[in-house]
Amino acid sequence: MASAVKLEGITKRFPGVIANDRVNLDVAAGEIHAICGENGAGKSTLMKILYGMQPADEGRMIVNGDEVKFSSPKEAIALGIGMVHQHFMLADNLTVLENIILGAEPSTAGIINFDEARRHIIEVGEDYGLTIHPDDLVENLEVGERQRVEIIKVLFRGAKILILDEPTAVLVPQEVEELFRNMRELKAEGHTIIFIDHKLDEVLEISDTITVIRAGRTIDTVKPEDVTARDLAELMVGSELPVPEIRESTVTDHVVIEAVNAAADDDTGSPKLRNLTMKVHKGEILGIAGVEGNGQAEFVEAMVGMRPLTSGSLSLEGVRMLGWGTRRRREAGIGYIPEDRTRRGLLAGFPLWENAMLGHQSMEPYVSNGFWIQTAAGREHTKKVVDQFDVRTPSVDVAAHALSGGNQQKLIVGKEMSADLVALIAAHPTRGIDVGAQAAVWEELRHARAAGLAVILISADLEELIGLSDRLLVMLRGEIVAELDPRDVTPRDLGSYMTGASVQQGGE
Amino acid sequence: MGKKILYAVAAPIAAIIVALVISSIVLLFAGANPLSAYNNMWEFGTRLETIIETLNRATPLYLSGIAVAIGFRMNLFNIGVEGQYILAAIIAAKVGAEVNLPPVLHVLVIILTAMVVGAIWSGIAGFLKVTRNVHEVISTIMLNAIAVAGVTSYLLSVWDVPDESLDTATKEIPQSGWMPSLNPIVELFTREINRVELWGFIVVAIIVGIVYHVMINRTRIGFDLRASGENASAAEASGTDPKRMIMTAMVAGGAVAGLVGLPELLGSSHAYNLRFTQGLGFAGIAVALLGRNSAIGVAIGAFVIGWLDRASGVLEVRGDAPREIVSIMTGVIILAAVIAYAVVERRRRAEEAAAAAAATAAERPPDEVGAAAGGES
């Protein structure tokens, strides 16, 4: 089959690093081609080069048989290449229609022809089975719908080659199936899809060809029928993987966290959390599953003192935390791994040691008498965290933004774990980090459990929830709708509880 | 370490070069010879008397810059320093004139009064932001108008002492409430100074600078403040109360702002009058920008702007160009500095990221690759 995209010997250097080192990629026309690799392996750089966002230092790009050189995405778009970014580039306060035509408005004499655009969009949607409503406001859309808008946006501009950057990272299993259906539809219509992913079973399910990239180099190109997920993981990481260990239960009957009929409002003031009752024991990991936006975020904020309860109570070690601010809760031993590390967990421009201090700035060793910052002791302590949790950094004085996502997350997990904790709230602790860092974080959560912490784990990664939790709760519309034993539940079951397709009889 | 210094120095030097080039063009357009203009300014500006006048100018500019910088550190744009210092100055002048106290205590009472007035006036903006979510730019602009055109004008008319000088002014502060000139100390090291006096309040400004530096960089409150400015959500998650931080920053900034009028009040005018220097609050914004909110940087910024202001008079005297040309120079310097800082910062960040990436790329020890395939079924 003819190649839609052929990259030969692509090399891209940044000061001090080689992001892409003579990468070769051959994508046949009309296939779904997966690119796998850890974070920082150079996948995104490669895609940016292909999409014209960055020039390659060396190498050739051949699109549809012609050698090309792009100096901007405009030229890539003109050749029918479109990219759906991992972080959606949509304006919340515009409608779906407006978002799609933004920058490519069909107009006559400067007047936008909305009717024509609407017709065209509905046409594109119908052709590929992508259902959207052109006049909905984007801010009211679910994640899966937003993604469809992004895809239509690209198709609207006439793309025949689609680049999807980690499209499944934000979706629940049911949404992933929908996406895959759309992808197959696109393929049937003759489109070529290049997609980046590191969820291996997904890659195996959808792709026709898989190229593995590690440390900026092409490691191998394989067919899904010839490999297992384990083979792929080994190709990505570059060494043999140990079997996941079977763990003994460390759960005790000592209750650390207790919620009784807790309720809270969302940001707009309408009730979000309802009647939440749960106990978390010393040495237990309690997993909370749920489609995003069903109250998990509000629950976490209520736990760490950033959102007031409207009724009910939360207790720590038998003491009600009524009126406790975040600092008091942290001082009482609640650790917090926020779901959005760049928003909640990091001071991007500050050195690592000040980031390690964040959340512990009223405690030893960072601060003496709750007032004077102990620079030397703080840096020393951070060095220990960096060593112990394998944060890759030249020093603790480097600003946090310089680190890769995985290393930032290891720092956040490490600084929380090295504090004196009784409970840990971990919200999506492995989101957006590579398999190596993910394994390290998992290991730390197991350590936390073994050390007698009560851990609340919230995650969209259902395998992770099932693999780590001692007990699973499912949240739907602000309530707990099911309590499950992770030993006899599959991601599919969990998914149907999460969407409300299955309902547990009786409850607790 | 060498690189760190290079980065710190590169931006201001680039800014000054760019400013000189653009100013030269402007001077040429104005029909002046730039070299002779610069030469005259340099000659006049390096005289001891001009330097002392520059320091007298830089002292309130510095205090104003620090007041603004406190807000900037947590992304609060306190442009109300203008109203805060003028209101503080007139009330402090009145209080100072009415009380009868021994020398040092008298000055302390005046200082304290000014700080409290500044803090309260700024606190109003903080309170409105915390309770009603009113943006501080809007509220401080309005509070400026109320303080300067409203309250101060009214108070001045009420407190005006009719005397033979026909000046509209508050009652003079008795001598126990004056701040002594530092001329004798300077003269120890230099020569006899003519006509001008170095205001003693520069000592207070230095103390404010040191306290600011220590508080911001070495205490938890300063860290909370900086963290809130860098990333408010992360700071909140770390346990800082956002509302309390806003109030703290506004009140602290206002207290420092209250001091801005005092160098002049305690050093030379000894009363609030119609000729009392205005506009220092707005100039403080430029000074804070130029000094990047650091105690030392703001001092340099205040000195540079103060010097341009004082040394420019000579342009008119010698017939080079109208002194307003200096406003253009000041503007160009600030603009060039802000741009140069951004460019240098971007470059520094890129290098830092590259260094971190290089550290990450180091070979991974095999035993650390945990159960990565845990998701496999």
XYZ file of N, CA and C in Angstrom, chain A residues 15 17 38 229-230 237 239 241-242 244 306 326-327 330 336 342-344 346-350 354 357-359 361-362 370-373 375 390 392-394 398-399 401-402 407 439 442 463, chain B residues 214-215 217-221 223-224 226-227 230-231 233-240 349 352-366 368-376:
276
model
N 18.436 22.422 23.124
C 19.701 22.629 23.839
C 19.942 21.511 24.848
N 19.628 18.273 24.641
C 18.944 16.992 24.460
C 18.619 16.742 23.000
N 6.961 6.024 26.140
C 6.773 6.694 27.412
C 6.691 8.191 27.194
N 0.457 -7.187 24.998
C 0.620 -5.918 25.697
C 1.951 -5.904 26.440
N 2.304 -7.067 26.980
C 3.567 -7.161 27.720
C 4.777 -6.918 26.808
N 9.669 0.376 27.453
C 10.507 0.673 28.612
C 11.936 0.203 28.383
N 13.196 -2.873 29.037
C 13.717 -3.941 29.888
C 12.555 -4.849 30.291
N 9.795 -6.667 32.478
C 8.923 -6.140 33.525
C 8.616 -7.225 34.540
N 8.657 -6.893 35.822
C 8.281 -7.882 36.823
C 6.765 -8.090 36.818
N 3.145 -8.197 38.354
C 2.540 -7.479 39.482
C 2.403 -8.410 40.678
N -11.245 22.738 51.172
C -11.375 23.852 50.233
C -12.827 24.070 49.815
N -7.667 24.286 55.284
C -6.771 23.335 54.631
C -5.476 23.151 55.424
N -4.953 24.269 55.935
C -3.670 24.153 56.640
C -3.809 23.276 57.871
N -3.931 19.688 56.866
C -2.614 19.188 56.480
C -1.750 18.955 57.713
N -2.199 15.251 50.312
C -3.092 15.510 49.184
C -2.297 15.513 47.882
N -0.538 20.815 37.598
C -0.065 22.148 37.255
C -0.948 23.225 37.883
N -2.211 22.885 38.113
C -3.096 23.894 38.676
C -3.048 23.914 40.198
N -3.057 22.729 40.792
C -3.187 22.658 42.241
C -1.899 22.294 42.967
N 1.649 22.655 41.840
C 2.997 23.147 41.552
C 3.053 24.664 41.443
N 4.210 25.190 41.815
C 4.536 26.580 41.553
C 5.571 26.537 40.436
N 5.119 26.681 39.206
C 5.957 26.362 38.051
C 7.289 27.117 38.051
N 7.271 28.362 38.446
C 8.494 29.148 38.358
C 9.389 29.054 39.586
N 8.953 28.308 40.594
C 9.699 28.230 41.846
C 10.618 27.006 41.845
N 11.233 24.663 47.000
C 10.072 25.435 47.463
C 8.773 24.742 47.079
N 8.148 22.255 49.660
C 7.673 22.915 50.874
C 6.181 23.211 50.787
N 5.693 23.367 49.544
C 4.297 23.757 49.352
C 3.358 22.742 50.006
N 2.523 23.230 50.891
C 1.630 22.341 51.620
C 2.189 21.983 52.975
N 4.434 24.299 54.450
C 5.178 25.511 54.782
C 4.921 25.991 56.198
N 4.134 25.234 56.944
C 4.001 25.611 58.346
C 4.688 24.571 59.230
N 7.115 27.738 62.842
C 6.007 28.085 61.959
C 6.197 29.401 61.244
N 7.426 29.956 61.254
C 7.605 31.290 60.705
C 8.825 31.418 59.795
N 9.994 31.045 60.323
C 11.222 31.264 59.560
C 11.500 30.097 58.619
N 11.642 30.419 57.345
C 11.951 29.374 56.371
C 13.386 28.907 56.572
N 16.057 27.465 54.756
C 16.482 27.174 53.391
C 17.345 25.916 53.322
N 13.222 9.053 43.135
C 13.779 9.022 41.790
C 13.243 10.148 40.907
N 14.005 12.869 38.492
C 15.166 13.173 37.650
C 15.327 14.682 37.493
N 16.339 15.216 38.127
C 16.565 16.653 38.045
C 18.040 16.940 38.289
N 18.564 17.987 37.648
C 19.967 18.336 37.894
C 20.192 18.790 39.331
N 16.341 23.795 40.557
C 15.740 23.966 39.240
C 14.271 24.314 39.416
N 13.759 25.169 38.543
C 12.336 25.503 38.625
C 11.497 24.303 38.187
N 8.895 23.929 36.388
C 8.414 23.809 35.010
C 9.404 23.078 34.110
N 10.674 23.017 34.554
C 11.694 22.400 33.714
C 11.548 20.878 33.679
N 8.195 13.413 36.275
C 9.090 13.804 37.362
C 8.436 14.802 38.305
N 4.465 3.247 37.516
C 4.816 2.109 38.366
C 5.386 2.606 39.692
N 2.516 3.861 41.825
C 1.773 2.717 42.368
C 2.489 2.109 43.562
N -8.184 0.069 35.536
C -7.241 -0.998 35.863
C -6.487 -0.645 37.137
N 13.431 40.288 53.765
C 13.427 39.163 54.707
C 12.032 38.535 54.785
N 11.016 39.375 54.892
C 9.656 38.846 55.009
C 9.281 38.017 53.776
N 11.226 36.612 51.428
C 12.053 35.461 51.056
C 12.329 34.481 52.183
N 12.169 34.940 53.402
C 12.631 34.086 54.493
C 11.548 33.700 55.490
N 10.318 34.124 55.255
C 9.277 33.751 56.214
C 8.126 33.052 55.510
N 7.362 32.345 56.323
C 6.234 31.602 55.787
C 5.213 32.550 55.162
N 4.983 33.689 55.806
C 4.000 34.628 55.267
C 4.415 35.077 53.872
N 6.336 33.434 51.824
C 6.194 32.300 50.918
C 4.734 32.130 50.506
N 3.835 32.223 51.480
C 2.404 32.125 51.174
C 2.009 33.175 50.139
N 4.040 34.796 47.959
C 4.632 34.521 46.655
C 3.925 33.353 45.977
N 3.626 32.330 46.767
C 2.961 31.153 46.206
C 1.588 31.546 45.658
N 2.114 33.199 42.370
C 2.553 32.302 41.298
C 1.408 31.414 40.834
N 0.672 30.869 41.780
C -0.402 29.939 41.434
C -1.403 29.905 42.586
N -4.396 28.730 42.945
C -5.070 27.461 43.260
C -4.158 26.539 44.046
N -2.893 26.482 43.628
C -1.946 25.608 44.319
C -1.698 26.125 45.732
N -1.626 27.434 45.878
C -1.410 27.995 47.201
C -2.583 27.658 48.114
N -3.780 27.724 47.552
C -4.964 27.392 48.349
C -4.922 25.926 48.777
N -4.533 25.065 47.831
C -4.455 23.643 48.159
C -3.366 23.363 49.191
N -2.396 24.266 49.298
C -1.324 24.055 50.264
C -1.717 24.581 51.633
N -2.879 25.208 51.722
C -3.359 25.630 53.036
C -3.342 27.130 53.282
N -3.036 27.938 52.245
C -3.155 29.372 52.484
C -4.591 29.789 52.208
N 14.647 29.888 31.061
C 13.745 28.751 31.248
C 14.076 27.628 30.282
N 17.092 25.848 31.427
C 16.807 25.047 32.616
C 16.093 23.761 32.214
N 15.119 23.903 31.297
C 14.377 22.733 30.837
C 15.313 21.748 30.146
N 16.252 22.285 29.363
C 17.185 21.403 28.668
C 18.058 20.648 29.670
N 18.498 21.360 30.707
C 19.337 20.713 31.719
C 18.567 19.603 32.425
N 17.300 19.891 32.733
C 16.485 18.888 33.416
C 16.235 17.697 32.501
N 15.997 17.976 31.219
C 15.756 16.893 30.268
C 16.994 16.014 30.140
N 18.161 16.664 30.179
C 19.396 15.895 30.090
C 19.546 14.973 31.296
N 19.144 15.488 32.470
C 19.232 14.663 33.676
C 18.270 13.488 33.591
N 17.100 13.708 32.989
C 16.101 12.656 32.864
C 16.568 11.580 31.905
N 17.288 12.021 30.876
C 17.693 11.086 29.839
C 18.741 10.090 30.327
N 19.324 10.359 31.492
C 20.322 9.441 32.039
C 19.736 8.032 32.144
N 20.595 7.063 31.997
C 20.117 5.669 31.960
C 19.354 5.327 33.230
N 18.257 4.647 33.033
C 17.385 4.296 34.140
C 17.860 2.970 34.757
N 18.123 2.961 36.042
C 18.524 1.688 36.648
C 17.410 0.651 36.480
N 17.772 -0.581 36.135
C 16.754 -1.563 35.789
C 15.787 -1.883 36.931
N 14.331 -0.085 38.908
C 13.289 0.891 39.193
C 12.109 0.827 38.247
N 12.218 -0.030 37.267
C 11.098 -0.174 36.362
C 10.116 -1.125 37.020
N 9.141 -0.535 37.684
C 8.233 -1.343 38.514
C 7.268 -2.158 37.694
N 6.156 -2.457 38.263
C 5.161 -3.298 37.619
C 4.431 -2.500 36.556
N 5.168 -2.140 35.502
C 4.617 -1.214 34.520
C 3.486 -1.827 33.725
N 3.500 -3.103 33.603
C 2.461 -3.742 32.812
C 1.299 -4.181 33.686
N 1.160 -3.538 34.819
C 0.119 -3.913 35.770
C -1.272 -3.909 35.157
N -1.446 -3.116 34.101
C -2.763 -2.998 33.504
C -3.106 -4.149 32.578
N -2.145 -4.985 32.336
C -2.382 -6.051 31.373
C -3.327 -7.092 31.949
